[in-house]
C-alpha positions as protocol buffer text, in pm:
chain_id: "A"
residue {
  index: 1
  type: MET
  ca { x: -3520 y: -2380 z: -1204 }
}
residue {
  index: 2
  type: ALA
  ca { x: -3700 y: -2412 z: -832 }
}
residue {
  index: 3
  type: GLY
  ca { x: -3566 y: -2212 z: -556 }
}
residue {
  index: 4
  type: VAL
  ca { x: -3364 y: -2293 z: -276 }
}
residue {
  index: 5
  type: THR
  ca { x: -3493 y: -2498 z: -32 }
}
residue {
  index: 6
  type: ARG
  ca { x: -3285 y: -2270 z: 243 }
}
residue {
  index: 7
  type: TRP
  ca { x: -3053 y: -2034 z: 142 }
}
residue {
  index: 8
  type: THR
  ca { x: -2674 y: -1993 z: 281 }
}
residue {
  index: 9
  type: GLY
  ca { x: -2431 y: -1714 z: 202 }
}
residue {
  index: 10
  type: ARG
  ca { x: -2266 y: -1940 z: -38 }
}
residue {
  index: 11
  type: GLU
  ca { x: -2581 y: -2003 z: -229 }
}
residue {
  index: 12
  type: ALA
  ca { x: -2648 y: -1619 z: -252 }
}
residue {
  index: 13
  type: GLU
  ca { x: -2297 y: -1565 z: -363 }
}
residue {
  index: 14
  type: LEU
  ca { x: -2366 y: -1791 z: -663 }
}
residue {
  index: 15
  type: LEU
  ca { x: -2683 y: -1608 z: -737 }
}
residue {
  index: 16
  type: ARG
  ca { x: -2453 y: -1272 z: -752 }
}
residue {
  index: 17
  type: MET
  ca { x: -2236 y: -1449 z: -976 }
}
residue {
  index: 18
  type: ALA
  ca { x: -2482 y: -1558 z: -1203 }
}
residue {
  index: 19
  type: MET
  ca { x: -2610 y: -1249 z: -1217 }
}
residue {
  index: 20
  type: ARG
  ca { x: -2269 y: -1069 z: -1271 }
}
residue {
  index: 21
  type: LYS
  ca { x: -2353 y: -802 z: -1039 }
}
residue {
  index: 22
  type: LYS
  ca { x: -2148 y: -603 z: -820 }
}
residue {
  index: 23
  type: GLN
  ca { x: -2161 y: -676 z: -433 }
}
residue {
  index: 24
  type: LYS
  ca { x: -2325 y: -299 z: -390 }
}
residue {
  index: 25
  type: ASP
  ca { x: -2553 y: -373 z: -715 }
}
residue {
  index: 26
  type: PHE
  ca { x: -2672 y: -691 z: -570 }
}
residue {
  index: 27
  type: ALA
  ca { x: -2738 y: -594 z: -210 }
}
residue {
  index: 28
  type: ASP
  ca { x: -2963 y: -296 z: -360 }
}
residue {
  index: 29
  type: LEU
  ca { x: -3171 y: -590 z: -510 }
}
residue {
  index: 30
  type: VAL
  ca { x: -3186 y: -792 z: -212 }
}
residue {
  index: 31
  type: GLY
  ca { x: -3222 y: -501 z: 3 }
}
residue {
  index: 32
  type: VAL
  ca { x: -2938 y: -543 z: 259 }
}
residue {
  index: 33
  type: ASN
  ca { x: -2670 y: -326 z: 347 }
}
residue {
  index: 34
  type: PRO
  ca { x: -2375 y: -374 z: 83 }
}
residue {
  index: 35
  type: ARG
  ca { x: -2162 y: -451 z: 369 }
}
residue {
  index: 36
  type: GLN
  ca { x: -2374 y: -818 z: 416 }
}
residue {
  index: 37
  type: VAL
  ca { x: -2282 y: -958 z: 78 }
}
residue {
  index: 38
  type: PRO
  ca { x: -1904 y: -987 z: 121 }
}
residue {
  index: 39
  type: ARG
  ca { x: -2044 y: -1124 z: 490 }
}
residue {
  index: 40
  type: TRP
  ca { x: -2218 y: -1393 z: 303 }
}
residue {
  index: 41
  type: LYS
  ca { x: -1926 y: -1474 z: 75 }
}
residue {
  index: 42
  type: GLY
  ca { x: -1709 y: -1494 z: 324 }
}
residue {
  index: 43
  type: ARG
  ca { x: -1859 y: -1709 z: 579 }
}
residue {
  index: 44
  type: GLY
  ca { x: -2053 y: -1938 z: 337 }
}
residue {
  index: 45
  type: GLU
  ca { x: -2238 y: -2204 z: 475 }
}
residue {
  index: 46
  type: THR
  ca { x: -2206 y: -2117 z: 824 }
}
residue {
  index: 47
  type: ILE
  ca { x: -2460 y: -1819 z: 779 }
}
residue {
  index: 48
  type: GLU
  ca { x: -2796 y: -1888 z: 736 }
}
residue {
  index: 49
  type: LEU
  ca { x: -2988 y: -1624 z: 583 }
}
residue {
  index: 50
  type: GLY
  ca { x: -3290 y: -1445 z: 774 }
}
residue {
  index: 51
  type: LEU
  ca { x: -3645 y: -1497 z: 622 }
}
residue {
  index: 52
  type: ASP
  ca { x: -3641 y: -1174 z: 461 }
}
residue {
  index: 53
  type: ASN
  ca { x: -3324 y: -1243 z: 276 }
}
residue {
  index: 54
  type: GLN
  ca { x: -3435 y: -1578 z: 171 }
}
residue {
  index: 55
  type: ALA
  ca { x: -3764 y: -1421 z: 19 }
}
residue {
  index: 56
  type: ALA
  ca { x: -3613 y: -1139 z: -147 }
}
residue {
  index: 57
  type: LEU
  ca { x: -3369 y: -1381 z: -278 }
}
residue {
  index: 58
  type: ASP
  ca { x: -3638 y: -1652 z: -381 }
}
residue {
  index: 59
  type: THR
  ca { x: -3795 y: -1332 z: -564 }
}
residue {
  index: 60
  type: LEU
  ca { x: -3528 y: -1234 z: -727 }
}
residue {
  index: 61
  type: LEU
  ca { x: -3435 y: -1586 z: -868 }
}
residue {
  index: 62
  type: ALA
  ca { x: -3804 y: -1628 z: -985 }
}
residue {
  index: 63
  type: GLN
  ca { x: -3779 y: -1311 z: -1175 }
}
residue {
  index: 64
  type: ALA
  ca { x: -3445 y: -1370 z: -1327 }
}
residue {
  index: 65
  type: PRO
  ca { x: -3430 y: -1414 z: -1700 }
}
residue {
  index: 66
  type: THR
  ca { x: -3371 y: -1760 z: -1825 }
}
residue {
  index: 67
  type: ASP
  ca { x: -2999 y: -1761 z: -1865 }
}
residue {
  index: 68
  type: VAL
  ca { x: -2927 y: -1627 z: -1530 }
}
residue {
  index: 69
  type: GLN
  ca { x: -3126 y: -1927 z: -1390 }
}
residue {
  index: 70
  type: GLN
  ca { x: -2944 y: -2136 z: -1624 }
}
residue {
  index: 71
  type: ARG
  ca { x: -2613 y: -1998 z: -1463 }
}
residue {
  index: 72
  type: PHE
  ca { x: -2718 y: -2024 z: -1148 }
}
residue {
  index: 73
  type: ALA
  ca { x: -2807 y: -2392 z: -1177 }
}
residue {
  index: 74
  type: ALA
  ca { x: -2490 y: -2430 z: -1353 }
}
residue {
  index: 75
  type: LEU
  ca { x: -2256 y: -2337 z: -1068 }
}
residue {
  index: 76
  type: LEU
  ca { x: -2432 y: -2538 z: -828 }
}
residue {
  index: 77
  type: THR
  ca { x: -2411 y: -2836 z: -1055 }
}
residue {
  index: 78
  type: GLU
  ca { x: -2036 y: -2722 z: -1087 }
}
residue {
  index: 79
  type: ARG
  ca { x: -2009 y: -2728 z: -695 }
}
residue {
  index: 80
  type: ALA
  ca { x: -2198 y: -3014 z: -649 }
}
residue {
  index: 81
  type: ALA
  ca { x: -1950 y: -3222 z: -878 }
}
residue {
  index: 82
  type: ALA
  ca { x: -1621 y: -3057 z: -771 }
}
residue {
  index: 83
  type: GLU
  ca { x: -1688 y: -3087 z: -385 }
}
residue {
  index: 84
  type: HIS
  ca { x: -1916 y: -3391 z: -368 }
}
residue {
  index: 85
  type: ASP
  ca { x: -2148 y: -3176 z: -207 }
}
residue {
  index: 86
  type: GLU
  ca { x: -2479 y: -3360 z: -161 }
}
residue {
  index: 87
  type: ARG
  ca { x: -2625 y: -3057 z: -41 }
}
residue {
  index: 88
  type: ALA
  ca { x: -2592 y: -2872 z: -329 }
}
residue {
  index: 89
  type: GLU
  ca { x: -2729 y: -3166 z: -523 }
}
residue {
  index: 90
  type: ALA
  ca { x: -3027 y: -3144 z: -306 }
}
residue {
  index: 91
  type: LEU
  ca { x: -3072 y: -2762 z: -386 }
}
residue {
  index: 92
  type: LEU
  ca { x: -3090 y: -2827 z: -749 }
}
residue {
  index: 93
  type: ARG
  ca { x: -3429 y: -2914 z: -914 }
}
residue {
  index: 94
  type: ARG
  ca { x: -3455 y: -3275 z: -943 }
}
residue {
  index: 95
  type: ASP
  ca { x: -3588 y: -3188 z: -1308 }
}
residue {
  index: 96
  type: PRO
  ca { x: -3857 y: -3436 z: -1370 }
}
residue {
  index: 97
  type: SER
  ca { x: -3971 y: -3523 z: -1724 }
}
residue {
  index: 98
  type: THR
  ca { x: -4127 y: -3191 z: -1799 }
}
residue {
  index: 99
  type: ARG
  ca { x: -4306 y: -3107 z: -2110 }
}
residue {
  index: 100
  type: ARG
  ca { x: -4500 y: -2824 z: -2250 }
}
residue {
  index: 101
  type: HIS
  ca { x: -4848 y: -2871 z: -2344 }
}
residue {
  index: 102
  type: PRO
  ca { x: -4974 y: -2826 z: -2733 }
}
residue {
  index: 103
  type: VAL
  ca { x: -5278 y: -2660 z: -2634 }
}
residue {
  index: 104
  type: ASP
  ca { x: -5256 y: -2417 z: -2367 }
}
residue {
  index: 105
  type: GLY
  ca { x: -4880 y: -2381 z: -2349 }
}
residue {
  index: 106
  type: LYS
  ca { x: -4837 y: -2499 z: -1973 }
}
residue {
  index: 107
  type: VAL
  ca { x: -4529 y: -2688 z: -1849 }
}
residue {
  index: 108
  type: MET
  ca { x: -4645 y: -3016 z: -1685 }
}
residue {
  index: 109
  type: ALA
  ca { x: -4456 y: -3239 z: -1493 }
}
residue {
  index: 110
  type: LEU
  ca { x: -4442 y: -3603 z: -1439 }
}
residue {
  index: 111
  type: VAL
  ca { x: -4582 y: -3780 z: -1142 }
}
residue {
  index: 112
  type: GLU
  ca { x: -4472 y: -4127 z: -1134 }
}
residue {
  index: 113
  type: GLU
  ca { x: -4663 y: -4425 z: -1099 }
}
residue {
  index: 114
  type: GLY
  ca { x: -4647 y: -4571 z: -759 }
}
residue {
  index: 115
  type: ILE
  ca { x: -4760 y: -4565 z: -376 }
}
residue {
  index: 116
  type: TYR
  ca { x: -4797 y: -4259 z: -184 }
}
residue {
  index: 117
  type: LEU
  ca { x: -4908 y: -4129 z: 157 }
}
residue {
  index: 118
  type: SER
  ca { x: -5291 y: -4047 z: 158 }
}
residue {
  index: 119
  type: GLY
  ca { x: -5497 y: -3823 z: 380 }
}
residue {
  index: 120
  type: PRO
  ca { x: -5457 y: -3720 z: 755 }
}
residue {
  index: 121
  type: ASP
  ca { x: -5395 y: -4129 z: 833 }
}
residue {
  index: 122
  type: ASN
  ca { x: -5127 y: -4189 z: 573 }
}
residue {
  index: 123
  type: ARG
  ca { x: -5313 y: -4484 z: 402 }
}
residue {
  index: 124
  type: SER
  ca { x: -5069 y: -4649 z: 114 }
}
residue {
  index: 125
  type: VAL
  ca { x: -5256 y: -4589 z: -217 }
}
residue {
  index: 126
  type: TRP
  ca { x: -5119 y: -4642 z: -546 }
}
residue {
  index: 127
  type: LEU
  ca { x: -5189 y: -4433 z: -827 }
}
residue {
  index: 128
  type: GLU
  ca { x: -5089 y: -4487 z: -1246 }
}
residue {
  index: 129
  type: PRO
  ca { x: -4867 y: -4183 z: -1380 }
}
residue {
  index: 130
  type: PHE
  ca { x: -4981 y: -3847 z: -1505 }
}
residue {
  index: 131
  type: LEU
  ca { x: -4871 y: -3508 z: -1580 }
}
residue {
  index: 132
  type: ILE
  ca { x: -4992 y: -3194 z: -1369 }
}
residue {
  index: 133
  type: ASP
  ca { x: -4942 y: -2853 z: -1451 }
}
residue {
  index: 134
  type: VAL
  ca { x: -4611 y: -2710 z: -1269 }
}
residue {
  index: 135
  type: TYR
  ca { x: -4789 y: -2365 z: -1193 }
}
residue {
  index: 136
  type: PRO
  ca { x: -5188 y: -2292 z: -1114 }
}
residue {
  index: 137
  type: THR
  ca { x: -5389 y: -2156 z: -1443 }
}
residue {
  index: 138
  type: THR
  ca { x: -5328 y: -1795 z: -1451 }
}
residue {
  index: 139
  type: ASN
  ca { x: -5534 y: -1532 z: -1603 }
}
residue {
  index: 140
  type: GLN
  ca { x: -5318 y: -1510 z: -1879 }
}
residue {
  index: 141
  type: ASP
  ca { x: -5393 y: -1892 z: -1933 }
}
residue {
  index: 142
  type: TYR
  ca { x: -5724 y: -1830 z: -1894 }
}
residue {
  index: 143
  type: ALA
  ca { x: -5767 y: -1525 z: -2151 }
}
residue {
  index: 144
  type: LYS
  ca { x: -5641 y: -1767 z: -2415 }
}
residue {
  index: 145
  type: PHE
  ca { x: -5932 y: -1974 z: -2373 }
}
residue {
  index: 146
  type: VAL
  ca { x: -6178 y: -1711 z: -2301 }
}
residue {
  index: 147
  type: VAL
  ca { x: -6064 y: -1559 z: -2670 }
}
residue {
  index: 148
  type: ALA
  ca { x: -6087 y: -1905 z: -2824 }
}
residue {
  index: 149
  type: THR
  ca { x: -6418 y: -1997 z: -2703 }
}
residue {
  index: 150
  type: ASN
  ca { x: -6555 y: -1687 z: -2614 }
}
residue {
  index: 151
  type: HIS
  ca { x: -6638 y: -1812 z: -2255 }
}
residue {
  index: 152
  type: ARG
  ca { x: -6763 y: -1590 z: -2019 }
}
residue {
  index: 153
  type: PRO
  ca { x: -6445 y: -1374 z: -1826 }
}
residue {
  index: 154
  type: PRO
  ca { x: -6430 y: -1398 z: -1470 }
}
residue {
  index: 155
  type: ARG
  ca { x: -6532 y: -1090 z: -1291 }
}
residue {
  index: 156
  type: HIS
  ca { x: -6248 y: -909 z: -1155 }
}
residue {
  index: 157
  type: TRP
  ca { x: -6138 y: -868 z: -1542 }
}
residue {
  index: 158
  type: PRO
  ca { x: -6200 y: -497 z: -1622 }
}
residue {
  index: 159
  type: ASP
  ca { x: -6438 y: -452 z: -1954 }
}
residue {
  index: 160
  type: GLY
  ca { x: -6399 y: -839 z: -1992 }
}
residue {
  index: 161
  type: HIS
  ca { x: -6028 y: -850 z: -2038 }
}
residue {
  index: 162
  type: CYS
  ca { x: -5712 y: -981 z: -1846 }
}
residue {
  index: 163
  type: PRO
  ca { x: -5534 y: -714 z: -1618 }
}
residue {
  index: 164
  type: VAL
  ca { x: -5182 y: -699 z: -1714 }
}
residue {
  index: 165
  type: THR
  ca { x: -5088 y: -635 z: -1389 }
}
residue {
  index: 166
  type: LEU
  ca { x: -5245 y: -988 z: -1252 }
}
residue {
  index: 167
  type: ALA
  ca { x: -5134 y: -1189 z: -1567 }
}
residue {
  index: 168
  type: THR
  ca { x: -4896 y: -1412 z: -1379 }
}
residue {
  index: 169
  type: HIS
  ca { x: -5156 y: -1405 z: -1073 }
}
residue {
  index: 170
  type: PRO
  ca { x: -5378 y: -1760 z: -1071 }
}
residue {
  index: 171
  type: VAL
  ca { x: -5737 y: -1684 z: -1235 }
}
residue {
  index: 172
  type: VAL
  ca { x: -5995 y: -1654 z: -993 }
}
residue {
  index: 173
  type: TRP
  ca { x: -6373 y: -1614 z: -977 }
}
residue {
  index: 174
  type: VAL
  ca { x: -6399 y: -1920 z: -1143 }
}
residue {
  index: 175
  type: THR
  ca { x: -6660 y: -2192 z: -1072 }
}
residue {
  index: 176
  type: TRP
  ca { x: -6639 y: -2536 z: -1072 }
}
residue {
  index: 177
  type: HIS
  ca { x: -6770 y: -2561 z: -1461 }
}
residue {
  index: 178
  type: ASP
  ca { x: -6570 y: -2311 z: -1554 }
}
residue {
  index: 179
  type: ALA
  ca { x: -6265 y: -2469 z: -1438 }
}
residue {
  index: 180
  type: ALA
  ca { x: -6367 y: -2830 z: -1638 }
}
residue {
  index: 181
  type: ALA
  ca { x: -6473 y: -2631 z: -1920 }
}
residue {
  index: 182
  type: TYR
  ca { x: -6099 y: -2489 z: -1935 }
}
residue {
  index: 183
  type: ALA
  ca { x: -5988 y: -2826 z: -1894 }
}
residue {
  index: 184
  type: ARG
  ca { x: -6166 y: -2978 z: -2208 }
}
residue {
  index: 185
  type: TRP
  ca { x: -6063 y: -2720 z: -2430 }
}
residue {
  index: 186
  type: ALA
  ca { x: -5705 y: -2777 z: -2364 }
}
residue {
  index: 187
  type: GLY
  ca { x: -5751 y: -3160 z: -2378 }
}
residue {
  index: 188
  type: LYS
  ca { x: -5682 y: -3194 z: -1984 }
}
residue {
  index: 189
  type: SER
  ca { x: -5884 y: -3333 z: -1714 }
}
residue {
  index: 190
  type: LEU
  ca { x: -5945 y: -3152 z: -1369 }
}
residue {
  index: 191
  type: PRO
  ca { x: -5729 y: -3333 z: -1128 }
}
residue {
  index: 192
  type: THR
  ca { x: -5880 y: -3581 z: -876 }
}
residue {
  index: 193
  type: ALA
  ca { x: -5815 y: -3512 z: -489 }
}
residue {
  index: 194
  type: ARG
  ca { x: -5580 y: -3792 z: -464 }
}
residue {
  index: 195
  type: GLN
  ca { x: -5356 y: -3694 z: -769 }
}
residue {
  index: 196
  type: TRP
  ca { x: -5337 y: -3314 z: -637 }
}
residue {
  index: 197
  type: GLU
  ca { x: -5233 y: -3468 z: -296 }
}
residue {
  index: 198
  type: LYS
  ca { x: -4967 y: -3709 z: -459 }
}
residue {
  index: 199
  type: ALA
  ca { x: -4852 y: -3385 z: -665 }
}
residue {
  index: 200
  type: ALA
  ca { x: -4782 y: -3218 z: -354 }
}
residue {
  index: 201
  type: ARG
  ca { x: -4676 y: -3462 z: -87 }
}
residue {
  index: 202
  type: GLY
  ca { x: -4426 y: -3644 z: -272 }
}
residue {
  index: 203
  type: ARG
  ca { x: -4381 y: -4042 z: -228 }
}
residue {
  index: 204
  type: ARG
  ca { x: -4308 y: -4038 z: 118 }
}
residue {
  index: 205
  type: GLY
  ca { x: -4594 y: -3834 z: 226 }
}
residue {
  index: 206
  type: ARG
  ca { x: -4441 y: -3482 z: 318 }
}
residue {
  index: 207
  type: ILE
  ca { x: -4688 y: -3298 z: 543 }
}
residue {
  index: 208
  type: TYR
  ca { x: -4648 y: -2978 z: 344 }
}
residue {
  index: 209
  type: PRO
  ca { x: -4463 y: -2985 z: -24 }
}
residue {
  index: 210
  type: TRP
  ca { x: -4156 y: -2862 z: 110 }
}
residue {
  index: 211
  type: GLY
  ca { x: -4088 y: -3102 z: 381 }
}
residue {
  index: 212
  type: ASN
  ca { x: -4273 y: -3151 z: 748 }
}
residue {
  index: 213
  type: GLU
  ca { x: -4217 y: -2824 z: 908 }
}
residue {
  index: 214
  type: PRO
  ca { x: -4487 y: -2577 z: 930 }
}
residue {
  index: 215
  type: THR
  ca { x: -4323 y: -2279 z: 785 }
}
residue {
  index: 216
  type: ALA
  ca { x: -4578 y: -2014 z: 689 }
}
residue {
  index: 217
  type: ALA
  ca { x: -4306 y: -1798 z: 499 }
}
residue {
  index: 218
  type: LYS
  ca { x: -4328 y: -2076 z: 223 }
}
residue {
  index: 219
  type: ALA
  ca { x: -4674 y: -2001 z: 101 }
}
residue {
  index: 220
  type: ASN
  ca { x: -4931 y: -1735 z: 59 }
}
residue {
  index: 221
  type: THR
  ca { x: -5174 y: -1764 z: 337 }
}
residue {
  index: 222
  type: SER
  ca { x: -5345 y: -1514 z: 534 }
}
residue {
  index: 223
  type: GLU
  ca { x: -5036 y: -1508 z: 815 }
}
residue {
  index: 224
  type: ALA
  ca { x: -4834 y: -1340 z: 521 }
}
residue {
  index: 225
  type: GLY
  ca { x: -5061 y: -1027 z: 548 }
}
residue {
  index: 226
  type: ILE
  ca { x: -5065 y: -964 z: 155 }
}
residue {
  index: 227
  type: ASP
  ca { x: -5451 y: -1038 z: 143 }
}
residue {
  index: 228
  type: ALA
  ca { x: -5451 y: -1112 z: -227 }
}
residue {
  index: 229
  type: THR
  ca { x: -5301 y: -1298 z: -482 }
}
residue {
  index: 230
  type: THR
  ca { x: -4934 y: -1343 z: -595 }
}
residue {
  index: 231
  type: PRO
  ca { x: -4759 y: -1438 z: -892 }
}
residue {
  index: 232
  type: VAL
  ca { x: -4744 y: -1839 z: -943 }
}
residue {
  index: 233
  type: SER
  ca { x: -4370 y: -1831 z: -942 }
}
residue {
  index: 234
  type: ARG
  ca { x: -4311 y: -1641 z: -618 }
}
residue {
  index: 235
  type: TYR
  ca { x: -4279 y: -1899 z: -356 }
}
residue {
  index: 236
  type: GLN
  ca { x: -3984 y: -2102 z: -500 }
}
residue {
  index: 237
  type: SER
  ca { x: -3878 y: -2247 z: -165 }
}
residue {
  index: 238
  type: GLY
  ca { x: -4261 y: -2386 z: -106 }
}
residue {
  index: 239
  type: ALA
  ca { x: -4257 y: -2638 z: -459 }
}
residue {
  index: 240
  type: SER
  ca { x: -4305 y: -3021 z: -402 }
}
residue {
  index: 241
  type: PRO
  ca { x: -4065 y: -3306 z: -440 }
}
residue {
  index: 242
  type: PHE
  ca { x: -4192 y: -3291 z: -829 }
}
residue {
  index: 243
  type: GLY
  ca { x: -4104 y: -2946 z: -872 }
}
residue {
  index: 244
  type: ILE
  ca { x: -4468 y: -2820 z: -875 }
}
residue {
  index: 245
  type: PHE
  ca { x: -4563 y: -2474 z: -722 }
}
residue {
  index: 246
  type: ASP
  ca { x: -4827 y: -2320 z: -492 }
}
residue {
  index: 247
  type: LEU
  ca { x: -4982 y: -2637 z: -398 }
}
residue {
  index: 248
  type: CYS
  ca { x: -5004 y: -2432 z: -42 }
}
residue {
  index: 249
  type: GLY
  ca { x: -5163 y: -2090 z: -20 }
}
residue {
  index: 250
  type: ASN
  ca { x: -5257 y: -1845 z: -268 }
}
residue {
  index: 251
  type: VAL
  ca { x: -5572 y: -2009 z: -408 }
}
residue {
  index: 252
  type: TRP
  ca { x: -5791 y: -2292 z: -319 }
}
residue {
  index: 253
  type: GLU
  ca { x: -5769 y: -2550 z: -644 }
}
residue {
  index: 254
  type: TRP
  ca { x: -6077 y: -2728 z: -790 }
}
residue {
  index: 255
  type: CYS
  ca { x: -6055 y: -3082 z: -800 }
}
residue {
  index: 256
  type: SER
  ca { x: -6285 y: -3338 z: -1026 }
}
residue {
  index: 257
  type: THR
  ca { x: -6347 y: -3553 z: -728 }
}
residue {
  index: 258
  type: GLU
  ca { x: -6698 y: -3531 z: -583 }
}
residue {
  index: 259
  type: GLU
  ca { x: -6790 y: -3543 z: -243 }
}
residue {
  index: 260
  type: GLU
  ca { x: -7062 y: -3783 z: -295 }
}
residue {
  index: 261
  type: PRO
  ca { x: -7153 y: -3869 z: -638 }
}
residue {
  index: 262
  type: GLY
  ca { x: -7449 y: -3682 z: -827 }
}
residue {
  index: 263
  type: LYS
  ca { x: -7458 y: -3383 z: -495 }
}
residue {
  index: 264
  type: GLY
  ca { x: -7273 y: -3146 z: -720 }
}
residue {
  index: 265
  type: ARG
  ca { x: -7030 y: -3067 z: -479 }
}
residue {
  index: 266
  type: TYR
  ca { x: -6641 y: -3075 z: -560 }
}
residue {
  index: 267
  type: HIS
  ca { x: -6303 y: -3105 z: -362 }
}
residue {
  index: 268
  type: LEU
  ca { x: -6066 y: -2806 z: -305 }
}
residue {
  index: 269
  type: LYS
  ca { x: -5701 y: -2836 z: -222 }
}
residue {
  index: 270
  type: GLY
  ca { x: -5457 y: -2608 z: -98 }
}
residue {
  index: 271
  type: SER
  ca { x: -5583 y: -2332 z: 107 }
}
residue {
  index: 272
  type: ALA
  ca { x: -5552 y: -1947 z: -6 }
}
residue {
  index: 273
  type: PHE
  ca { x: -5469 y: -1629 z: 85 }
}
residue {
  index: 274
  type: THR
  ca { x: -5757 y: -1569 z: 272 }
}
residue {
  index: 275
  type: SER
  ca { x: -5693 y: -1872 z: 518 }
}
residue {
  index: 276
  type: PRO
  ca { x: -5509 y: -1988 z: 782 }
}
residue {
  index: 277
  type: PHE
  ca { x: -5172 y: -2170 z: 786 }
}
residue {
  index: 278
  type: GLU
  ca { x: -5320 y: -2435 z: 948 }
}
residue {
  index: 279
  type: ARG
  ca { x: -5551 y: -2540 z: 663 }
}
residue {
  index: 280
  type: ALA
  ca { x: -5240 y: -2536 z: 409 }
}
residue {
  index: 281
  type: ALA
  ca { x: -5175 y: -2929 z: 462 }
}
residue {
  index: 282
  type: PRO
  ca { x: -5248 y: -3098 z: 150 }
}
residue {
  index: 283
  type: SER
  ca { x: -5426 y: -3403 z: 338 }
}
residue {
  index: 284
  type: LEU
  ca { x: -5685 y: -3182 z: 466 }
}
residue {
  index: 285
  type: GLN
  ca { x: -6006 y: -3202 z: 290 }
}
residue {
  index: 286
  type: ASN
  ca { x: -6244 y: -2884 z: 169 }
}
residue {
  index: 287
  type: THR
  ca { x: -6563 y: -2903 z: -64 }
}
residue {
  index: 288
  type: ALA
  ca { x: -6778 y: -2676 z: -241 }
}
residue {
  index: 289
  type: ALA
  ca { x: -7088 y: -2642 z: -477 }
}
residue {
  index: 290
  type: ALA
  ca { x: -6988 y: -2665 z: -846 }
}
residue {
  index: 291
  type: SER
  ca { x: -7164 y: -2337 z: -921 }
}
residue {
  index: 292
  type: MET
  ca { x: -6925 y: -2155 z: -617 }
}
residue {
  index: 293
  type: SER
  ca { x: -6699 y: -1881 z: -732 }
}
residue {
  index: 294
  type: ASP
  ca { x: -6472 y: -1685 z: -523 }
}
residue {
  index: 295
  type: ASN
  ca { x: -6168 y: -1446 z: -504 }
}
residue {
  index: 296
  type: ASP
  ca { x: -5972 y: -1727 z: -361 }
}
residue {
  index: 297
  type: THR
  ca { x: -6043 y: -1999 z: -584 }
}
residue {
  index: 298
  type: GLY
  ca { x: -5877 y: -2131 z: -911 }
}
residue {
  index: 299
  type: PHE
  ca { x: -5750 y: -2441 z: -1033 }
}
residue {
  index: 300
  type: ARG
  ca { x: -5474 y: -2645 z: -1229 }
}
residue {
  index: 301
  type: CYS
  ca { x: -5513 y: -2933 z: -1482 }
}
residue {
  index: 302
  type: THR
  ca { x: -5335 y: -3304 z: -1569 }
}
residue {
  index: 303
  type: ALA
  ca { x: -5323 y: -3508 z: -1845 }
}
residue {
  index: 304
  type: PRO
  ca { x: -5257 y: -3856 z: -1931 }
}
residue {
  index: 305
  type: VAL
  ca { x: -4883 y: -3973 z: -2003 }
}
């Protein structure tokens, strides 16, 4: 279940209903005055929540059990059907064809064939269909690979073991060679720079995954002040049109595309928690030597359809 693009009082009330919480208990979870919740309920679509409330609700939905997320989706669906509410329909994740990969177990989304707008000058580029990981490779994912292959663990793992507190954060301190080795083990590939960009911008060439507004609150860039990686599902409202997360901020992601053939430098996409928001646009280019590793660089994988 993807997050809501823009929470209003009505969606907040639907989430409370899905969680089956009393108003006071729900207010405590969101971190607001208990009097605020009935106000959200009463004013519905006419009240748009502040950024702090939006972030709290995004996190609450992301961390909710599957049954709660399913109830929330069902309530949105019922509202859309009963009221012919186009906005409610837009809030539902347009669930692409997704499948769980048989080797590493990660959920992958289908990016359909066709033209997309590429680069700062929005050139029309045709791509064949492909599957791409919905989330970046996490420390937990990478641990399966390390155990299965005896590959060198990242330097930030204590005694070579995946830290529990970082299990759902993107793996970092991985070179391009490490990322490519994981991809080979999983029977996948690193995305080309064009595949990565289409997954982020959609068919219509959005400037950012969520749209054309430069909204720093939708990504973990330096402006957030977190100064560290965050769980890959945290920024629900920053998902791309294909339902793919963390394509701006959190960590730079290795691609398979070389800057120049044979030179050993590869494209990086997406920016990171160390980067200013102005570098987060998916159309922008960055490269690094294949041997480089850092605390803000990770990856995700693709697979053929």
